Amino acid sequence: MDNTVTVTDNRTEKQYTFPVTHDTIRAMDLRKIKVNPDDFGMMSYDPAFMNTASCQSKITFIDGDKGILRYRGYDIADLAEHCTFPQVAYLVIHGELPTPEQEAEWLAAIRIHMGIFENIKKFMEGFRYDAHPMGMLVSTIAALSTFYPDAKNVRSHENQMHSIHRIIGKIPIIAAYGYRHSKGLDYIAPEQNLGYAENFMHMMWDRSPLQHLKHPVLARALDVLFILHIDHEQNCSTNAMRAVGSSEADPFLSTAAAAAALAGPLHGGANEAVLKMLDEIGSKENIPAFIKGVKEGKEKLMGFGHRVYKNYDPRARMIKKTAESVFEITGRNKKIDLAMELERIALSDDYFISRKLYPNVDFYSGIIYEAMGLEPKMFTVLFAIPRAVGWLAQWQELINDPEQKIARPRQVYIGYDQRPLPDSYTYGARTEEALVSTH
Ligand code: SDX
């Protein structure tokens, strides 16, 4: 089979043949298609990158039609069931599961960075008590950049790994401190002998009325939730990480940009929006009226739909399963019954079936987080903590990819042609007139 495509430009009757690799053509090949020799040449127009591959990657594979998700070739269900978050984080960053020695080194490398400067605590004290935790997380990660100038040497592998260890080590601390600040509680330092998810819960709940939530079953549930959220190929926040990282901005600033993208309700902010939606629906009796409103375009069924998955998001299935182990400790969060009824009704309604809208990762996660004592405005922070591993793996792959350079899309200009400035715009005259009119 000849791996090429041939197109005919009907404007000129000319034919062009392009090589096909991985079922794609290079967009730059389109520039050969011209009407006149000195034309710029053809571009592809793809708002929101619906059909554009921005990179080649070995990290995560998704088959949206079959509902498949794999990190470095391992199925997400196997990883969630048999591994810990730090082991899977190592896999996503390094490409292989760690040997016991590598795991010990990895844990030690992250642990020595599980601390933050007193200046950062003072920086965080500047936020109002009701500041949104994602605003605190985004700005504090960016602020960390000012403490580690060596991170700017992004081409050095040693510095890349140093920044990766620092960010993975510090993001749960910043997340927990943001919560403690909002509650007027003192900061709790991480313990050297606790696991990653366990330490986060320790920093959140120790010496607080929710101390009882420091429970091994809940820590393992959080560990699994962290695994499920690590990476998801070229999603909106990863695209932000790669775009900002492509300018050689340091990984702290790039991670802050990615976290900012995640905060949007169409992306990682959806888990918080789902709880708000369930609270507004209130009871099963109100579901038909809500679904009617969605079908009339008045609102969205948050936690449903996905750009890639046109089948059940495999993560949603596993999160629903994890809920039962959490509820055995915390008691059943009744909102899961409302959510499951909402899912049942939606999945039997042609509006959702015809658009292939299924529950995504955000549909059930918030219900578990709430049962574990977390408030809705913390949910996206819980998404950002593990996703920082995915962002950093994607960033490192970008920096080390010889094909990549600074991201700079083109545009289709549809504005005015050149036009003369109105005579009234003579420098100085307008200022006089304006000054007069303001008195
Ligand atoms: C995440 O990309 C990733 O991988 C993201 C993520 C990750 O791990 O990084 O998986 C995490 O962000 C999950 C998505 C969380 N967001 C939500 O749950 C918000 C609600 N979902 C929608 O906003 C929407 O489904 C998106 C944003 C997720 C996907 O949007 P698309 O692919 O641009 O699809 P679309 O908006 O063009 O929708 C296609 C049709 C439209 O109807 P028509 O115009 O054809 O009549 O489906 C409808 C939409 O109106 N639709 C919905 C809907 N989602 C899509 N209708 C009601 N409720 C919804 N949730």
Short mmCIF file of C-alpha atoms and ligand atoms in Angstrom, two decimals:
data_model
loop_
_atom_site.label_atom_id
_atom_site.label_comp_id
_atom_site.label_asym_id
_atom_site.label_seq_id
_atom_site.Cartn_x
_atom_site.Cartn_y
_atom_site.Cartn_z
CA MET A 1 0.00 0.00 0.00
CA ASP A 2 1.35 3.44 -0.97
CA ASN A 3 1.28 5.53 2.21
CA THR A 4 0.33 8.78 0.52
CA VAL A 5 -2.76 10.89 -0.24
CA THR A 6 -3.20 12.82 -3.45
CA VAL A 7 -5.37 15.95 -3.52
CA THR A 8 -6.52 17.93 -6.52
CA ASP A 9 -6.79 21.71 -6.22
CA ASN A 10 -9.84 22.37 -8.37
CA ARG A 11 -8.87 26.04 -8.58
CA THR A 12 -5.77 25.12 -10.62
CA GLU A 13 -6.41 21.45 -11.61
CA LYS A 14 -3.00 20.77 -9.99
CA GLN A 15 -2.48 17.54 -8.00
CA TYR A 16 -0.40 17.19 -4.85
CA THR A 17 0.73 13.96 -3.19
CA PHE A 18 1.54 13.97 0.53
CA PRO A 19 3.15 11.21 2.63
CA VAL A 20 0.92 9.72 5.38
CA THR A 21 2.48 8.75 8.74
CA HIS A 22 0.43 7.55 11.75
CA ASP A 23 -2.66 8.29 9.67
CA THR A 24 -1.73 12.00 9.54
CA ILE A 25 -0.32 14.37 6.97
CA ARG A 26 2.05 17.17 7.95
CA ALA A 27 0.15 20.48 7.98
CA MET A 28 3.27 22.16 6.56
CA ASP A 29 2.91 20.02 3.42
CA LEU A 30 -0.32 21.91 2.68
CA ARG A 31 1.74 25.06 2.08
CA LYS A 32 2.76 23.56 -1.29
CA ILE A 33 -0.85 24.07 -2.47
CA LYS A 34 -0.87 27.53 -4.11
CA VAL A 35 -2.80 29.32 -6.83
CA ASN A 36 0.03 31.75 -7.61
CA PRO A 37 3.72 30.89 -7.06
CA ASP A 38 4.23 33.75 -4.54
CA ASP A 39 1.15 32.81 -2.46
CA PHE A 40 1.79 31.96 1.21
CA GLY A 41 0.26 28.53 0.56
CA MET A 42 -2.57 26.62 2.17
CA MET A 43 -3.08 26.18 5.96
CA SER A 44 -5.53 23.99 7.85
CA TYR A 45 -8.19 25.79 9.92
CA ASP A 46 -9.01 23.92 13.13
CA PRO A 47 -10.57 26.02 15.97
CA ALA A 48 -10.12 24.27 19.37
CA PHE A 49 -7.79 21.75 17.64
CA MET A 50 -10.67 19.32 17.07
CA ASN A 51 -8.63 17.37 14.53
CA THR A 52 -5.01 18.45 14.99
CA ALA A 53 -2.16 16.42 16.53
CA SER A 54 0.25 18.87 18.17
CA CYS A 55 2.92 16.35 19.11
CA GLN A 56 4.03 12.74 19.11
CA SER A 57 3.88 11.25 22.60
CA LYS A 58 4.66 7.93 24.33
CA ILE A 59 2.99 8.74 27.64
CA THR A 60 -0.78 8.11 27.46
CA PHE A 61 -2.98 6.25 25.01
CA ILE A 62 -6.75 6.81 24.86
CA ASP A 63 -9.22 5.03 22.58
CA GLY A 64 -12.32 7.22 22.93
CA ASP A 65 -14.67 4.84 21.11
CA LYS A 66 -13.64 1.78 23.15
CA GLY A 67 -13.18 3.68 26.44
CA ILE A 68 -9.53 2.64 26.79
CA LEU A 69 -6.94 4.54 28.87
CA ARG A 70 -3.33 3.36 29.29
CA TYR A 71 -0.27 5.03 30.86
CA ARG A 72 2.94 3.88 29.08
CA GLY A 73 1.04 0.84 27.76
CA TYR A 74 -0.42 -0.34 31.10
CA ASP A 75 -4.23 -0.35 31.41
CA ILE A 76 -5.54 2.16 33.95
CA ALA A 77 -7.60 -0.54 35.74
CA ASP A 78 -4.49 -2.69 36.34
CA LEU A 79 -2.50 0.29 37.62
CA ALA A 80 -5.31 1.51 39.91
CA GLU A 81 -5.83 -1.95 41.39
CA HIS A 82 -2.22 -3.09 41.86
CA CYS A 83 -0.03 0.02 42.20
CA THR A 84 0.41 3.06 44.42
CA PHE A 85 0.30 6.65 43.18
CA PRO A 86 4.08 7.17 43.60
CA GLN A 87 4.78 4.00 41.59
CA VAL A 88 2.50 5.14 38.75
CA ALA A 89 3.93 8.67 38.97
CA TYR A 90 7.39 7.14 38.46
CA LEU A 91 6.05 5.14 35.49
CA VAL A 92 4.54 8.23 33.84
CA ILE A 93 7.70 10.31 34.33
CA HIS A 94 10.35 7.66 33.61
CA GLY A 95 8.47 5.37 31.21
CA GLU A 96 8.85 2.14 33.25
CA LEU A 97 7.50 0.90 36.60
CA PRO A 98 10.19 1.31 39.30
CA THR A 99 12.28 -1.51 40.75
CA PRO A 100 12.21 -1.54 44.58
CA GLU A 101 15.54 0.37 44.60
CA GLN A 102 14.26 2.94 42.08
CA GLU A 103 11.05 3.33 44.09
CA ALA A 104 13.01 3.97 47.29
CA GLU A 105 15.17 6.59 45.52
CA TRP A 106 12.07 8.20 43.96
CA LEU A 107 10.26 8.45 47.30
CA ALA A 108 13.37 9.89 48.95
CA ALA A 109 13.87 12.43 46.14
CA ILE A 110 10.29 13.64 46.54
CA ARG A 111 10.37 13.50 50.34
CA ILE A 112 13.41 15.80 50.68
CA HIS A 113 11.42 18.41 48.78
CA MET A 114 8.30 18.07 50.93
CA GLY A 115 8.74 21.42 52.64
CA ILE A 116 8.22 25.05 51.70
CA PHE A 117 10.01 28.25 52.65
CA GLU A 118 8.53 30.39 55.44
CA ASN A 119 8.23 33.17 52.82
CA ILE A 120 5.72 31.00 50.92
CA LYS A 121 3.61 30.56 54.07
CA LYS A 122 3.64 34.35 54.52
CA PHE A 123 2.76 34.74 50.81
CA MET A 124 -0.26 32.46 51.31
CA GLU A 125 -1.33 34.35 54.43
CA GLY A 126 -1.93 37.31 52.11
CA PHE A 127 -4.99 35.60 50.61
CA ARG A 128 -8.40 36.42 52.03
CA TYR A 129 -9.98 33.68 54.15
CA ASP A 130 -12.49 32.98 51.34
CA ALA A 131 -9.97 32.91 48.47
CA HIS A 132 -10.69 30.03 46.08
CA PRO A 133 -8.11 27.25 46.64
CA MET A 134 -7.38 27.01 42.90
CA GLY A 135 -6.48 30.72 42.80
CA MET A 136 -4.17 30.13 45.76
CA LEU A 137 -2.64 27.02 44.14
CA VAL A 138 -2.02 28.64 40.73
CA SER A 139 -0.39 31.76 42.17
CA THR A 140 1.67 29.94 44.79
CA ILE A 141 3.10 27.47 42.26
CA ALA A 142 4.09 30.48 40.14
CA ALA A 143 5.58 32.15 43.22
CA LEU A 144 7.72 29.04 43.84
CA SER A 145 9.45 29.84 40.54
CA THR A 146 11.10 32.85 42.25
CA PHE A 147 12.83 30.54 44.76
CA TYR A 148 14.44 28.21 42.22
CA PRO A 149 16.26 30.18 39.50
CA ASP A 150 18.08 26.99 38.43
CA ALA A 151 14.71 25.74 37.12
CA LYS A 152 15.13 28.16 34.22
CA ASN A 153 17.87 25.92 32.82
CA VAL A 154 15.18 23.74 31.25
CA ARG A 155 17.56 21.96 28.86
CA SER A 156 19.51 20.32 31.68
CA HIS A 157 18.14 16.84 32.48
CA GLU A 158 19.39 17.15 36.06
CA ASN A 159 17.51 20.45 36.52
CA GLN A 160 14.41 19.00 34.86
CA MET A 161 14.34 16.14 37.40
CA HIS A 162 15.11 18.53 40.28
CA SER A 163 12.09 20.68 39.35
CA ILE A 164 9.91 17.59 38.87
CA HIS A 165 10.80 16.29 42.35
CA ARG A 166 10.22 19.74 43.86
CA ILE A 167 6.80 20.29 42.27
CA ILE A 168 5.50 16.78 43.03
CA GLY A 169 6.75 17.18 46.60
CA LYS A 170 5.38 20.65 47.21
CA ILE A 171 2.00 20.71 45.45
CA PRO A 172 0.17 18.70 48.16
CA ILE A 173 1.64 20.98 50.82
CA ILE A 174 0.45 24.13 49.04
CA ALA A 175 -2.96 22.50 48.52
CA ALA A 176 -3.31 21.59 52.19
CA TYR A 177 -1.99 24.95 53.41
CA GLY A 178 -4.55 26.72 51.23
CA TYR A 179 -7.32 24.74 52.91
CA ARG A 180 -5.93 25.29 56.44
CA HIS A 181 -5.61 29.02 55.74
CA SER A 182 -9.26 29.20 54.66
CA LYS A 183 -10.24 27.56 57.97
CA GLY A 184 -8.01 29.77 60.11
CA LEU A 185 -6.09 26.64 61.15
CA ASP A 186 -2.34 26.36 61.73
CA TYR A 187 -0.16 24.78 59.07
CA ILE A 188 0.62 21.07 59.55
CA ALA A 189 4.06 19.96 58.35
CA PRO A 190 4.32 16.71 56.36
CA GLU A 191 5.53 13.58 58.20
CA GLN A 192 8.55 11.76 56.77
CA ASN A 193 7.08 8.31 57.44
CA LEU A 194 3.71 8.74 55.69
CA GLY A 195 2.73 7.81 52.12
CA TYR A 196 1.93 10.54 49.60
CA ALA A 197 -1.89 10.51 49.87
CA GLU A 198 -1.67 9.79 53.61
CA ASN A 199 0.59 12.82 54.09
CA PHE A 200 -1.82 15.05 52.21
CA MET A 201 -4.64 13.92 54.53
CA HIS A 202 -2.37 14.43 57.54
CA MET A 203 -1.64 18.03 56.47
CA MET A 204 -5.35 18.61 55.85
CA TRP A 205 -6.98 17.02 58.87
CA ASP A 206 -4.44 16.79 61.71
CA ARG A 207 -5.41 18.80 64.78
CA SER A 208 -8.82 19.59 63.25
CA PRO A 209 -12.44 18.45 63.83
CA LEU A 210 -11.98 16.12 60.82
CA GLN A 211 -9.01 14.33 62.39
CA HIS A 212 -10.98 11.05 62.16
CA LEU A 213 -10.74 11.18 58.36
CA LYS A 214 -7.06 10.27 58.58
CA HIS A 215 -8.05 6.64 57.85
CA PRO A 216 -6.01 4.03 55.89
CA VAL A 217 -9.01 2.97 53.74
CA LEU A 218 -9.63 6.62 52.78
CA ALA A 219 -5.91 7.12 52.15
CA ARG A 220 -5.92 4.16 49.71
CA ALA A 221 -9.08 5.49 48.03
CA LEU A 222 -7.33 8.84 47.56
CA ASP A 223 -4.23 7.05 46.27
CA VAL A 224 -6.42 5.36 43.61
CA LEU A 225 -8.16 8.63 42.73
CA PHE A 226 -4.74 10.24 42.32
CA ILE A 227 -3.68 7.42 39.94
CA LEU A 228 -6.83 7.90 37.84
CA HIS A 229 -6.16 11.64 37.44
CA ILE A 230 -2.43 11.58 36.58
CA ASP A 231 -2.55 12.13 32.82
CA HIS A 232 -4.92 12.25 29.89
CA GLU A 233 -2.80 13.02 26.79
CA GLN A 234 -3.38 16.42 25.12
CA ASN A 235 -6.24 17.82 27.26
CA CYS A 236 -6.71 21.56 27.69
CA SER A 237 -4.38 21.98 30.69
CA THR A 238 -1.67 19.77 29.18
CA ASN A 239 -1.92 21.85 26.02
CA ALA A 240 -1.34 24.94 28.21
CA MET A 241 1.66 23.24 29.87
CA ARG A 242 3.18 22.43 26.49
CA ALA A 243 2.44 25.87 24.99
CA VAL A 244 3.97 27.79 27.92
CA GLY A 245 6.82 25.27 28.29
CA SER A 246 7.64 25.64 24.58
CA SER A 247 8.81 29.22 25.24
CA GLU A 248 11.33 27.75 27.73
CA ALA A 249 9.48 29.32 30.66
CA ASP A 250 10.50 27.36 33.76
CA PRO A 251 8.38 24.31 34.81
CA PHE A 252 6.93 26.14 37.85
CA LEU A 253 5.45 28.88 35.64
CA SER A 254 4.32 26.29 33.08
CA THR A 255 2.64 24.21 35.80
CA ALA A 256 0.88 27.34 37.13
CA ALA A 257 -0.44 28.00 33.60
CA ALA A 258 -1.65 24.41 33.32
CA ALA A 259 -3.38 24.60 36.71
CA ALA A 260 -5.06 27.83 35.60
CA ALA A 261 -6.46 26.03 32.53
CA LEU A 262 -7.63 23.12 34.69
CA ALA A 263 -9.67 25.49 36.87
CA GLY A 264 -12.22 26.12 34.13
CA PRO A 265 -15.67 24.48 34.68
CA LEU A 266 -15.49 22.80 31.26
CA HIS A 267 -12.27 21.05 32.36
CA GLY A 268 -11.08 20.21 35.87
CA GLY A 269 -13.51 22.64 37.46
CA ALA A 270 -16.36 20.32 36.40
CA ASN A 271 -16.11 18.17 39.55
CA GLU A 272 -17.02 21.21 41.67
CA ALA A 273 -19.75 22.16 39.16
CA VAL A 274 -21.26 18.63 39.40
CA LEU A 275 -21.84 18.99 43.16
CA LYS A 276 -23.40 22.43 42.62
CA MET A 277 -25.65 20.88 39.95
CA LEU A 278 -26.66 17.96 42.22
CA ASP A 279 -27.42 20.37 45.08
CA GLU A 280 -29.57 22.47 42.73
CA ILE A 281 -31.47 19.38 41.49
CA GLY A 282 -31.96 18.35 45.13
CA SER A 283 -34.07 15.21 44.65
CA LYS A 284 -34.89 12.50 42.09
CA GLU A 285 -38.31 14.08 41.49
CA ASN A 286 -36.59 17.15 40.00
CA ILE A 287 -34.43 15.20 37.52
CA PRO A 288 -36.92 15.19 34.59
CA ALA A 289 -37.31 18.99 34.75
CA PHE A 290 -33.52 19.41 34.91
CA ILE A 291 -32.95 17.06 31.93
CA LYS A 292 -35.62 19.03 30.01
CA GLY A 293 -33.65 22.23 30.69
CA VAL A 294 -30.45 20.59 29.45
CA LYS A 295 -32.14 19.42 26.24
CA GLU A 296 -33.44 22.97 25.72
CA GLY A 297 -29.84 24.16 25.95
CA LYS A 298 -30.47 26.09 29.16
CA GLU A 299 -27.64 24.29 30.99
CA LYS A 300 -25.20 21.43 30.73
CA LEU A 301 -25.22 18.10 32.49
CA MET A 302 -21.88 18.70 34.22
CA GLY A 303 -19.62 15.66 34.49
CA PHE A 304 -21.05 14.33 31.22
CA GLY A 305 -19.53 14.39 27.75
CA HIS A 306 -15.94 14.34 26.55
CA ARG A 307 -13.98 15.50 23.51
CA VAL A 308 -12.33 12.07 23.15
CA TYR A 309 -14.47 9.51 25.00
CA LYS A 310 -17.58 8.66 23.02
CA ASN A 311 -18.10 5.81 25.44
CA TYR A 312 -18.07 5.47 29.22
CA ASP A 313 -14.93 7.14 30.67
CA PRO A 314 -13.08 4.17 32.24
CA ARG A 315 -12.06 6.41 35.13
CA ALA A 316 -15.70 7.21 35.98
CA ARG A 317 -16.42 3.47 36.26
CA MET A 318 -13.51 2.97 38.67
CA ILE A 319 -14.33 6.06 40.71
CA LYS A 320 -17.90 4.78 41.16
CA LYS A 321 -16.44 1.46 42.37
CA THR A 322 -14.10 3.23 44.83
CA ALA A 323 -17.08 5.08 46.31
CA GLU A 324 -18.35 1.94 48.04
CA SER A 325 -15.08 1.44 49.99
CA VAL A 326 -15.17 5.10 51.06
CA PHE A 327 -18.80 4.98 52.16
CA GLU A 328 -18.06 1.95 54.39
CA ILE A 329 -15.96 4.35 56.49
CA THR A 330 -17.71 7.69 56.00
CA GLY A 331 -21.31 6.59 55.57
CA ARG A 332 -23.15 6.80 52.26
CA ASN A 333 -23.20 10.16 50.50
CA LYS A 334 -26.83 10.14 49.35
CA LYS A 335 -25.85 12.34 46.38
CA ILE A 336 -24.45 9.24 44.70
CA ASP A 337 -27.99 7.81 44.48
CA LEU A 338 -29.14 11.06 42.86
CA ALA A 339 -26.14 10.97 40.48
CA MET A 340 -26.76 7.33 39.55
CA GLU A 341 -30.44 8.07 38.82
CA LEU A 342 -29.37 11.09 36.75
CA GLU A 343 -26.96 8.82 34.82
CA ARG A 344 -29.65 6.16 34.34
CA ILE A 345 -32.16 8.67 32.95
CA ALA A 346 -29.60 10.44 30.75
CA LEU A 347 -28.25 7.19 29.29
CA SER A 348 -31.77 6.18 28.26
CA ASP A 349 -32.49 9.53 26.60
CA ASP A 350 -31.78 9.94 22.89
CA TYR A 351 -30.40 13.48 23.39
CA PHE A 352 -27.42 12.02 25.25
CA ILE A 353 -27.24 8.72 23.35
CA SER A 354 -27.20 10.42 19.92
CA ARG A 355 -24.44 12.78 21.09
CA LYS A 356 -22.51 9.92 22.77
CA LEU A 357 -22.54 11.74 26.10
CA TYR A 358 -21.45 9.54 29.00
CA PRO A 359 -20.24 10.23 32.55
CA ASN A 360 -16.63 11.48 32.57
CA VAL A 361 -14.00 11.48 35.31
CA ASP A 362 -15.67 14.44 37.04
CA PHE A 363 -19.18 13.00 37.41
CA TYR A 364 -18.60 10.89 40.53
CA SER A 365 -15.27 12.13 41.90
CA GLY A 366 -16.75 15.09 43.79
CA ILE A 367 -19.28 12.86 45.55
CA ILE A 368 -16.44 10.79 46.99
CA TYR A 369 -14.36 13.85 47.87
CA GLU A 370 -17.36 15.32 49.72
CA ALA A 371 -17.85 12.07 51.65
CA MET A 372 -14.13 12.27 52.57
CA GLY A 373 -14.70 15.67 54.17
CA LEU A 374 -13.54 17.86 51.29
CA GLU A 375 -15.53 20.94 50.29
CA PRO A 376 -16.46 21.42 46.59
CA LYS A 377 -14.04 24.32 46.09
CA MET A 378 -11.17 21.91 46.99
CA PHE A 379 -12.17 19.34 44.34
CA THR A 380 -10.21 20.79 41.43
CA VAL A 381 -7.19 21.12 43.69
CA LEU A 382 -7.49 17.34 44.25
CA PHE A 383 -7.42 16.98 40.45
CA ALA A 384 -4.39 19.27 40.10
CA ILE A 385 -2.21 17.41 42.63
CA PRO A 386 -1.87 14.17 40.60
CA ARG A 387 -2.26 15.90 37.23
CA ALA A 388 0.93 17.85 37.97
CA VAL A 389 2.75 14.54 37.35
CA GLY A 390 1.16 14.24 33.90
CA TRP A 391 1.85 17.89 33.08
CA LEU A 392 5.51 17.48 34.06
CA ALA A 393 5.93 14.27 32.04
CA GLN A 394 4.40 15.97 29.00
CA TRP A 395 6.58 19.07 29.56
CA GLN A 396 9.76 16.98 29.79
CA GLU A 397 8.77 15.07 26.62
CA LEU A 398 8.20 18.39 24.83
CA ILE A 399 11.53 19.90 25.95
CA ASN A 400 13.43 16.79 24.88
CA ASP A 401 11.59 16.39 21.55
CA PRO A 402 13.87 17.62 18.72
CA GLU A 403 10.79 18.27 16.54
CA GLN A 404 9.27 20.74 19.00
CA LYS A 405 9.84 24.50 19.04
CA ILE A 406 7.98 27.55 20.45
CA ALA A 407 4.24 27.11 19.87
CA ARG A 408 2.86 29.83 17.64
CA PRO A 409 -0.35 29.00 15.71
CA ARG A 410 -1.38 31.01 12.64
CA GLN A 411 -4.82 32.63 12.08
CA VAL A 412 -7.31 33.42 9.36
CA TYR A 413 -7.58 37.24 9.36
CA ILE A 414 -11.12 38.39 8.66
CA GLY A 415 -10.81 41.99 9.90
CA TYR A 416 -10.65 45.35 8.06
CA ASP A 417 -8.35 46.04 5.14
CA GLN A 418 -6.06 49.06 5.62
CA ARG A 419 -8.05 52.24 6.34
CA PRO A 420 -6.94 55.92 6.89
CA LEU A 421 -6.99 57.51 10.37
CA PRO A 422 -9.92 60.00 10.76
CA ASP A 423 -8.78 63.65 10.47
CA SER A 424 -10.05 64.34 14.01
CA TYR A 425 -7.19 62.18 15.32
CA THR A 426 -4.43 64.83 15.34
CA TYR A 427 -2.03 64.13 18.24
CA GLY A 428 -2.66 66.54 21.12
CA ALA A 429 -5.92 68.06 19.91
CA ARG A 430 -8.09 65.26 21.27
CA THR A 431 -6.31 65.33 24.64
CA GLU A 432 -7.12 69.08 25.01
CA GLU A 433 -10.75 68.50 24.05
CA ALA A 434 -11.03 65.46 26.36
CA LEU A 435 -9.55 67.43 29.31
CA VAL A 436 -12.02 70.20 28.75
CA SER A 437 -14.98 67.77 28.58
CA THR A 438 -14.11 66.12 31.90
CA HIS A 439 -14.39 69.37 33.90
C1 SDX B 1 -12.17 16.85 31.82
O1 SDX B 1 -9.76 16.50 27.51
C2 SDX B 1 -9.64 15.78 28.54
O2 SDX B 1 -9.08 14.71 28.49
C3 SDX B 1 -10.23 16.35 29.83
C4 SDX B 1 -10.22 15.44 31.04
C5 SDX B 1 -8.82 15.18 31.53
O3 SDX B 1 -8.61 14.13 32.19
O4 SDX B 1 -7.96 16.05 31.32
O5 SDX B 1 -10.86 14.21 30.74
C6 SDX B 1 -10.95 16.08 32.23
O6 SDX B 1 -12.07 18.02 31.58
C7 SDX B 1 -13.47 16.10 31.65
C8 SDX B 1 -14.62 17.02 31.10
C9 SDX B 1 -15.20 17.79 32.27
N1 SDX B 1 -16.17 18.79 31.80
C10 SDX B 1 -17.51 18.65 31.97
O7 SDX B 1 -18.03 17.67 32.50
C11 SDX B 1 -18.33 19.85 31.51
C12 SDX B 1 -19.56 19.35 30.75
N2 SDX B 1 -19.08 18.76 29.50
C13 SDX B 1 -19.15 19.61 28.30
O8 SDX B 1 -18.90 20.95 28.52
C14 SDX B 1 -18.44 18.96 27.11
O9 SDX B 1 -18.89 17.68 27.03
C15 SDX B 1 -16.92 18.96 27.05
C16 SDX B 1 -16.35 20.32 27.26
C17 SDX B 1 -16.35 18.03 28.07
C18 SDX B 1 -16.55 18.46 25.66
O10 SDX B 1 -16.99 19.42 24.77
P1 SDX B 1 -16.86 19.21 23.16
O11 SDX B 1 -16.09 18.00 22.83
O12 SDX B 1 -16.41 20.52 22.60
O13 SDX B 1 -18.32 18.90 22.72
P2 SDX B 1 -19.39 20.00 22.37
O14 SDX B 1 -19.44 21.04 23.46
O15 SDX B 1 -19.17 20.47 20.97
O16 SDX B 1 -20.74 19.14 22.47
C19 SDX B 1 -21.23 18.39 21.36
C20 SDX B 1 -22.74 18.34 21.55
C21 SDX B 1 -23.36 19.74 21.65
O17 SDX B 1 -24.73 19.60 21.25
P3 SDX B 1 -25.15 20.16 19.77
O18 SDX B 1 -24.61 21.57 19.63
O19 SDX B 1 -24.52 19.19 18.81
O20 SDX B 1 -26.66 20.11 19.77
O21 SDX B 1 -23.04 17.70 22.81
C22 SDX B 1 -23.66 18.65 23.67
C23 SDX B 1 -23.36 20.04 23.11
O22 SDX B 1 -24.40 20.95 23.49
N3 SDX B 1 -23.06 18.47 24.99
C24 SDX B 1 -23.71 18.54 26.15
C25 SDX B 1 -22.76 18.28 27.13
N4 SDX B 1 -21.58 18.07 26.56
C26 SDX B 1 -21.74 18.20 25.24
N5 SDX B 1 -25.01 18.79 26.41
C27 SDX B 1 -25.35 18.79 27.71
N6 SDX B 1 -24.50 18.55 28.73
C28 SDX B 1 -23.20 18.30 28.47
N7 SDX B 1 -22.37 18.06 29.47
#
